[in-house]
mmCIF file of C-alpha atoms in Angstrom:
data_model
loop_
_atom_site.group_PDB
_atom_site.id
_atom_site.type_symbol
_atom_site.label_atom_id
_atom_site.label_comp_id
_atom_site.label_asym_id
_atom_site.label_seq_id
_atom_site.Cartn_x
_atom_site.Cartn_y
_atom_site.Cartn_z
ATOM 1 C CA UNK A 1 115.506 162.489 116.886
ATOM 2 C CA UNK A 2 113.443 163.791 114.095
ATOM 3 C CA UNK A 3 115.499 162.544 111.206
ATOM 4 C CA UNK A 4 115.019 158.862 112.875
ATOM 5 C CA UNK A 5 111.522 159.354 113.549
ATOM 6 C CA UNK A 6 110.911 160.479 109.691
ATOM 7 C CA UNK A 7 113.488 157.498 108.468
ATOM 8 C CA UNK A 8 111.171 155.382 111.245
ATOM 9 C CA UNK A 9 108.080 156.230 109.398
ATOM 10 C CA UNK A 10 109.030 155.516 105.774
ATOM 11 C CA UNK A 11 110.592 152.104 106.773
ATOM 12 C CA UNK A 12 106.890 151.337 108.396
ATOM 13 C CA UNK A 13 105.647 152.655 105.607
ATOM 14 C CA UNK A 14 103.361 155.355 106.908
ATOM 15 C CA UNK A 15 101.441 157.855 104.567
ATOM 16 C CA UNK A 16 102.599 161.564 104.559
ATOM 17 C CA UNK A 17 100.302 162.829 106.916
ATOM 18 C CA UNK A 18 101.757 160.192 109.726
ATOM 19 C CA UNK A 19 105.273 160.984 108.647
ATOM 20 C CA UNK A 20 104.019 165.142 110.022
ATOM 21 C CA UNK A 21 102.414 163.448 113.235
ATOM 22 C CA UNK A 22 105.375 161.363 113.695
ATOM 23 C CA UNK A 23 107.836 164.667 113.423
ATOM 24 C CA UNK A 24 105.981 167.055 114.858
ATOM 25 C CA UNK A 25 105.883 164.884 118.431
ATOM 26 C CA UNK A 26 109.721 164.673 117.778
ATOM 27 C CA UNK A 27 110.274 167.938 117.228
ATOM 28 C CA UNK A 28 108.038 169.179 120.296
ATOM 29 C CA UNK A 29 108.953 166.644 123.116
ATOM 30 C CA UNK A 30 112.429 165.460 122.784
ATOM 31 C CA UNK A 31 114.826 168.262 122.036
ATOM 32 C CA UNK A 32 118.480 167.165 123.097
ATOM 33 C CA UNK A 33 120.456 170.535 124.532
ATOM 34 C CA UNK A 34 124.298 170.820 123.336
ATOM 35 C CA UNK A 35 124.975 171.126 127.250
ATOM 36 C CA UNK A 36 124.847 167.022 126.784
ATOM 37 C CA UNK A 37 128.434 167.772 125.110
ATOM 38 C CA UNK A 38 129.330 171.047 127.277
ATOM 39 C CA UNK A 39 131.339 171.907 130.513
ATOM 40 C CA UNK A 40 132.259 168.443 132.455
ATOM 41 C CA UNK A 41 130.810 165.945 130.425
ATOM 42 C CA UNK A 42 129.636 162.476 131.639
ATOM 43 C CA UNK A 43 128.739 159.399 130.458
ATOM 44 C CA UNK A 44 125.257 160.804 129.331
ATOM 45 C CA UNK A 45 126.989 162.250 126.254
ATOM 46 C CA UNK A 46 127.300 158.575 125.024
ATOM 47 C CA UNK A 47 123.905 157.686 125.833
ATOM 48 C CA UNK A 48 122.141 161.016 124.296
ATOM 49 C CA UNK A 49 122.008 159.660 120.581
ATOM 50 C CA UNK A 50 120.680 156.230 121.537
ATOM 51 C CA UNK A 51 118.080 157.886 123.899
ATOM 52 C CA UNK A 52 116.890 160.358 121.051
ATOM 53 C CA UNK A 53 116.634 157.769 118.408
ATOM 54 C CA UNK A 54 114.405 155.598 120.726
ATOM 55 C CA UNK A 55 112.391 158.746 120.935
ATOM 56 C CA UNK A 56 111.990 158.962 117.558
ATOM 57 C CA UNK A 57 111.079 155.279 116.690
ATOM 58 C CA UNK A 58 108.495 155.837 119.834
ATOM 59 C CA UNK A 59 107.053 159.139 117.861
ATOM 60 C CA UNK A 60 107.167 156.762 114.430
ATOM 61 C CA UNK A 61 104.817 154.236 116.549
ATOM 62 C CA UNK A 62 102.396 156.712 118.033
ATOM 63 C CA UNK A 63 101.848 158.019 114.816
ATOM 64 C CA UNK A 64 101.078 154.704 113.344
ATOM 65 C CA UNK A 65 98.599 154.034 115.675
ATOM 66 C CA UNK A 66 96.744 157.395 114.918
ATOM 67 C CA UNK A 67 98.138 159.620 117.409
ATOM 68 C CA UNK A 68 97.909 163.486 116.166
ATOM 69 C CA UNK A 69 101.181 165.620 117.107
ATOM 70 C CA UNK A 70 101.244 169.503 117.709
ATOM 71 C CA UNK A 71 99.554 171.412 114.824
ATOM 72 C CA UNK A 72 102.815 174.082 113.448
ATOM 73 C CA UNK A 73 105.738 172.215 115.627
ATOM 74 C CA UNK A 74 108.500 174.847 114.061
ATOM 75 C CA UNK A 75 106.759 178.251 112.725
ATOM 76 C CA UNK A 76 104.039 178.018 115.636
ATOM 77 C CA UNK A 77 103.846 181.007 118.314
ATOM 78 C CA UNK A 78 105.872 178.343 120.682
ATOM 79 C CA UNK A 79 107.489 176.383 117.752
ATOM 80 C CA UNK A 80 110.987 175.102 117.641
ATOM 81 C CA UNK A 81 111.849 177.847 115.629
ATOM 82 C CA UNK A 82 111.713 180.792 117.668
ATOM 83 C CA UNK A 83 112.233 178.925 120.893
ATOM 84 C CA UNK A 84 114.895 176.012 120.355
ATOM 85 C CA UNK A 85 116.634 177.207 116.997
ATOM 86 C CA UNK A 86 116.209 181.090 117.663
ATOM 87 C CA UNK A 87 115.657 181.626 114.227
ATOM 88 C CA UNK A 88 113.662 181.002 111.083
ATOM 89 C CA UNK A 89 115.153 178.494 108.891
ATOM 90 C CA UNK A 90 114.999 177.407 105.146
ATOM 91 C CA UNK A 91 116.010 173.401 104.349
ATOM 92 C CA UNK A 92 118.469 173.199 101.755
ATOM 93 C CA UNK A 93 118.937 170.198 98.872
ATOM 94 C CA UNK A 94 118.367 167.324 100.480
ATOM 95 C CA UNK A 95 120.533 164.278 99.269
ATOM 96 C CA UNK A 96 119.241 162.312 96.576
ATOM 97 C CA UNK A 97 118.432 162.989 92.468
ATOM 98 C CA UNK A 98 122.405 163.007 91.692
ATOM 99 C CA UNK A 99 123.066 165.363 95.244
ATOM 100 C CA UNK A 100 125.045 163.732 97.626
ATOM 101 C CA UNK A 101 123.654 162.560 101.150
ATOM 102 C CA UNK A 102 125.623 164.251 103.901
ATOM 103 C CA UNK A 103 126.114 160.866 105.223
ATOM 104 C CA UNK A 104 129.033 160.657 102.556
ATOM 105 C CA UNK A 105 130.645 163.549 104.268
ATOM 106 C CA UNK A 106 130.998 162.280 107.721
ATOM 107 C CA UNK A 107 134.125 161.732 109.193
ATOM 108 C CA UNK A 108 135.684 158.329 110.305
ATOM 109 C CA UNK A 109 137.576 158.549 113.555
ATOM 110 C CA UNK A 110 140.913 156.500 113.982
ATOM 111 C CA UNK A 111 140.866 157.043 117.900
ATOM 112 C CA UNK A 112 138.413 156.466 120.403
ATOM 113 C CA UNK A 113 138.570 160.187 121.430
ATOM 114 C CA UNK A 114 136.867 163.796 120.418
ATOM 115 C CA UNK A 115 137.515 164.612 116.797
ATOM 116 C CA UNK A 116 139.417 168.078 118.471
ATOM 117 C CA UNK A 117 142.411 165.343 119.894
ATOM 118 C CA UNK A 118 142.764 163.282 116.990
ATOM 119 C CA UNK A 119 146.038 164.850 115.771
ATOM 120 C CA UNK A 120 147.012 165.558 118.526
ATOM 121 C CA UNK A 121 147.387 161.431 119.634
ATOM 122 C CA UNK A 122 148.699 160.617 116.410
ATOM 123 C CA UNK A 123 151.652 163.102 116.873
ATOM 124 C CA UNK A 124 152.059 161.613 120.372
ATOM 125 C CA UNK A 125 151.912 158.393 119.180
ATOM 126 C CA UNK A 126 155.176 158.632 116.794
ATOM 127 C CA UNK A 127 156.692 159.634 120.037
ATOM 128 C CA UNK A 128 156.114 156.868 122.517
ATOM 129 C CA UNK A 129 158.908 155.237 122.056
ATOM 130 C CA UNK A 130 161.647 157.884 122.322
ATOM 131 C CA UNK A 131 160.217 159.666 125.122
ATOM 132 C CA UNK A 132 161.893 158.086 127.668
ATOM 133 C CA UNK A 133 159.430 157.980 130.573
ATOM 134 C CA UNK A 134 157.359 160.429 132.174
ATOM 135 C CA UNK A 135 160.172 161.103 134.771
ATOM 136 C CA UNK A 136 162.663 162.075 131.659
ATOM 137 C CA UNK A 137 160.235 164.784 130.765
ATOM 138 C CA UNK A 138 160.272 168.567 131.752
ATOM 139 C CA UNK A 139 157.701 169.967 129.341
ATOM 140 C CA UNK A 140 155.255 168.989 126.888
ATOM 141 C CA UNK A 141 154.200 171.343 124.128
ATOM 142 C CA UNK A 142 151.482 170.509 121.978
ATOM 143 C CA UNK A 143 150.661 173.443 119.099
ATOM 144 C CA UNK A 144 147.720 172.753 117.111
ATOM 145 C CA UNK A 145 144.541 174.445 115.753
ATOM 146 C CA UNK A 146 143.108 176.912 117.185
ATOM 147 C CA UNK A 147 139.862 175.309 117.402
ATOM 148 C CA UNK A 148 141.451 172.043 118.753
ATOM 149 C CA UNK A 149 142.996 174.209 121.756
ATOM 150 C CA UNK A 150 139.841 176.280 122.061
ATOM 151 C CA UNK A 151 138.243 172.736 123.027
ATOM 152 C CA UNK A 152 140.151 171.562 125.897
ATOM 153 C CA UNK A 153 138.726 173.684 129.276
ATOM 154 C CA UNK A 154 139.373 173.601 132.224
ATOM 155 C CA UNK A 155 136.719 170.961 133.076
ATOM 156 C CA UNK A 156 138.862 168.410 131.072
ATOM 157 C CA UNK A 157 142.033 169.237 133.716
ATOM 158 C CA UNK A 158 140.820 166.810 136.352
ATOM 159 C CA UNK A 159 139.254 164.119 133.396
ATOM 160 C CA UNK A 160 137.772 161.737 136.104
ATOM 161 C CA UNK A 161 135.745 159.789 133.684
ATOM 162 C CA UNK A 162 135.807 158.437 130.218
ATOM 163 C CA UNK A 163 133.951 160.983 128.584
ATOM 164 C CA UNK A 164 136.056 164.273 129.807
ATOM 165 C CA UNK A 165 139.016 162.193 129.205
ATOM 166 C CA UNK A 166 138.720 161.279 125.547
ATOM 167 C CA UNK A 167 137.838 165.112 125.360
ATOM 168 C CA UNK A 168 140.852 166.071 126.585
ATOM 169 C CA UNK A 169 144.274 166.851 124.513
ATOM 170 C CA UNK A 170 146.274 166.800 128.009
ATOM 171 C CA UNK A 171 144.967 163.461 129.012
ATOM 172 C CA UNK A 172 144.989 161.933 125.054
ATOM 173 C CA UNK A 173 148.732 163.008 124.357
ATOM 174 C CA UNK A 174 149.585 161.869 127.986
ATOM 175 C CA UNK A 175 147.869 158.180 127.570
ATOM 176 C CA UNK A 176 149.514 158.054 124.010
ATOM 177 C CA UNK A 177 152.682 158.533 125.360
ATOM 178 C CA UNK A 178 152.842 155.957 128.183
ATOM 179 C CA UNK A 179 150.688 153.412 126.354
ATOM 180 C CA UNK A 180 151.857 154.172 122.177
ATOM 181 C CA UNK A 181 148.763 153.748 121.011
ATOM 182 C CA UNK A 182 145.692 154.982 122.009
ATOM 183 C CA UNK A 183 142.871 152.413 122.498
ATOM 184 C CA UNK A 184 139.148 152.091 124.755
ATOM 185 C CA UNK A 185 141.793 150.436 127.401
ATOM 186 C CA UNK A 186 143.251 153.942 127.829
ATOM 187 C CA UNK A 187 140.100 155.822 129.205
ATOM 188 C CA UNK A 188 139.534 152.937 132.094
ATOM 189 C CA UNK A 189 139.642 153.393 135.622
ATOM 190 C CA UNK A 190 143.434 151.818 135.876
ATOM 191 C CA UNK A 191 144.422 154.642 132.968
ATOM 192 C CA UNK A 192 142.015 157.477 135.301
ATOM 193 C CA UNK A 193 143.365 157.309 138.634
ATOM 194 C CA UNK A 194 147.351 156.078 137.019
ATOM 195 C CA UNK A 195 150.012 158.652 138.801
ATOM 196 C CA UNK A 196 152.838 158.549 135.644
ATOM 197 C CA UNK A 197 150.168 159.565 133.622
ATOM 198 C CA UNK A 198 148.597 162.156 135.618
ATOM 199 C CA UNK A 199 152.258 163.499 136.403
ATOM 200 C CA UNK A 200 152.789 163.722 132.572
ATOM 201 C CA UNK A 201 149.430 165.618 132.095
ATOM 202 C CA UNK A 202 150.608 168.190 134.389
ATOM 203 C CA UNK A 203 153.158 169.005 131.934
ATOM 204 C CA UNK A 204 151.775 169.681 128.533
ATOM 205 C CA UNK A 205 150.983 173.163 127.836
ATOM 206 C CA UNK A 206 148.743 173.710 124.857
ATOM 207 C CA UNK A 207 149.163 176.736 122.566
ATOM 208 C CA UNK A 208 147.791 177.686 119.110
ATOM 209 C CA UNK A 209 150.202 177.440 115.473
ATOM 210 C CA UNK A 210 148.483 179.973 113.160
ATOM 211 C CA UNK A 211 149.781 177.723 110.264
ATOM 212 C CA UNK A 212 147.791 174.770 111.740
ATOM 213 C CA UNK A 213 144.199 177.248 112.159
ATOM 214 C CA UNK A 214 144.488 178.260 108.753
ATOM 215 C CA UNK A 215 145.334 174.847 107.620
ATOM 216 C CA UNK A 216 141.733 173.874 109.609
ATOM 217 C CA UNK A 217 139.975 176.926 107.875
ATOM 218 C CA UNK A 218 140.880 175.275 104.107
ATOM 219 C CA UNK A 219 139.291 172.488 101.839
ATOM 220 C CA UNK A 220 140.080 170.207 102.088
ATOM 221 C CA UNK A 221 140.113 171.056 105.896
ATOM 222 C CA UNK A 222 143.389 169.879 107.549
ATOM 223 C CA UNK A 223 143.856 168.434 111.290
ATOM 224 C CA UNK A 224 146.832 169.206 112.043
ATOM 225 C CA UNK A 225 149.626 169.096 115.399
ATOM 226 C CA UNK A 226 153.057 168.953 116.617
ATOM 227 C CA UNK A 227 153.855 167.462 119.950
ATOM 228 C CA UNK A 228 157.406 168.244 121.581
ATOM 229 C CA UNK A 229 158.881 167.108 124.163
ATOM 230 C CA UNK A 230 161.131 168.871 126.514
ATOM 231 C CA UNK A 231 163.565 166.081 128.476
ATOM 232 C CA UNK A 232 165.253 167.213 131.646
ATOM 233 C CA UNK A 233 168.731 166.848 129.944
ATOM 234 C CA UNK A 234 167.848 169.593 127.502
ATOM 235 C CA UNK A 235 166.904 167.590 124.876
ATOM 236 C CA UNK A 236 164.081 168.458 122.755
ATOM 237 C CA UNK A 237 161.800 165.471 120.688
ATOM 238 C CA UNK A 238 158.806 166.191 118.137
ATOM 239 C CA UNK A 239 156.685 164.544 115.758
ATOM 240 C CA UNK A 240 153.862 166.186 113.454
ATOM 241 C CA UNK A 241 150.666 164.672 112.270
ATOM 242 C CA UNK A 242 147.584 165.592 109.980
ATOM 243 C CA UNK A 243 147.101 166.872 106.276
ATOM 244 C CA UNK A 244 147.876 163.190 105.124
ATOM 245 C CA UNK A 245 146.439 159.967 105.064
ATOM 246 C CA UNK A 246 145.268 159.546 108.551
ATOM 247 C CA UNK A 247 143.822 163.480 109.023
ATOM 248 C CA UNK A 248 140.283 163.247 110.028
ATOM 249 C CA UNK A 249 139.013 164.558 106.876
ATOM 250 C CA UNK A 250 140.727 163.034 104.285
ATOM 251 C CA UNK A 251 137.784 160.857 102.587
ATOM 252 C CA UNK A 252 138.126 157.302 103.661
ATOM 253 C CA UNK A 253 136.937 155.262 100.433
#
């Protein structure tokens, strides 16, 4: 919200004063909590960016017309600083003058799912096809990073909506199984309230690969998961993915 309503002002081209107004009525009214991405998660969490960049355009426009914002919005004696942050802060290089913008850093995902169940469907994915059905199966093993396994709750057991499902590394692997691929079409009410795939869900146990966390702890960071598959003839099936190509940090030119 206060990066768009600073962007907001220099594309209106307001003087630097305004650009302060405009932030400082960002930065007092319209703080977003992390609880928008916390515990069950709804469909708010897809609505929270748009909503906070509308409040910064809005701050952008009251400034324009000559409205004044809170004098000291972070270092005041009920600034963002001690109150939302918790702490004083120092900005670091900003992007620009031969530094790179962060933008250049962000990562592109190839699902439509949490960053945290990325490798996790990709490994999944490799083993549609030779699963055999979700009747076939006895167990499901995913091992991954610690983070990644740290990530799934138990909120995102029941995944009766979009947004805990695409959170969700039971629900992901599960969909990518039955359906190969994982698409929007996987996360709608047909996929939610389908038995096979709630039956395979049931069976995929989740655990940790200490090779995989330090892999995550590295740069270039790695993404990285195995998925096996336990069939009720005693067979066992397992694919890996991440650390190449299609990890989630690998630089997409």
């Amino acid at each position: 919200c206060i990066a768009i309503a600073a962007a907001t002002s220099k594309l209106m081209g307001l003087h630097l004063r305004q650009i302060a107004h405009a932030v400082s009525m960002a930065a007092t009214a319209h703080n977003i909590l992390k609880q928008v991405r916390s515990d069950h998660v709804t469909v708010w969490k897809a609505l929270a960016a748009g909503q906070a960049g509308r409040d910064g355009v809005q701050a952008a426009l009251l400034a324009r017309a000559g409205i004044e914002g809170p004098s000291l919005p972070f270092l005041g004696t009920a600034g963002w600083c001690d109150f939302v942050a918790g702490k004083r802060f120092e900005l670091g290089e900003m992007g620009g003058d031969n530094v790179s913008f962060l933008i250049c850093e962000s990562r592109i995902k190839t699902r439509p799912a949490r960053a945290l169940t990325i490798s996790s469907i990709l490994a999944a994915e490799k083993l549609a096809r030779r699963f055999g059905g979700p009747d076939k199966v006895k167990r499901i093993v995913v091992a991954t990073y610690q983070r990644a396994k740290l990530g799934t709750g138990p909120q995102h057991w029941v995944s009766d909506n979009r947004e805990t499902a695409d959170h969700s590394i039971r629900y992901c692997v599960a969909a990518a199984l039955i359906d190969g691929v994982v698409t929007p079409h996987s996360f709608d009410e047909t996929h939610l309230r389908n038995p096979q795939l709630r039956e395979l869900m049931a069976k995929v146990e989740i655990v940790e690969d200490v090779a995989y966390t330090n892999a995550y702890k590295t740069q270039p960071q790695a993404h990285r998961s195995r998925v096996s598959i336990f069939t009720s003839q005693g067979e066992c099936i397992e694919a890996e993915a991440g650390g190449d190509e299609d990890d989630l940090a690998t630089p997409k030119a």
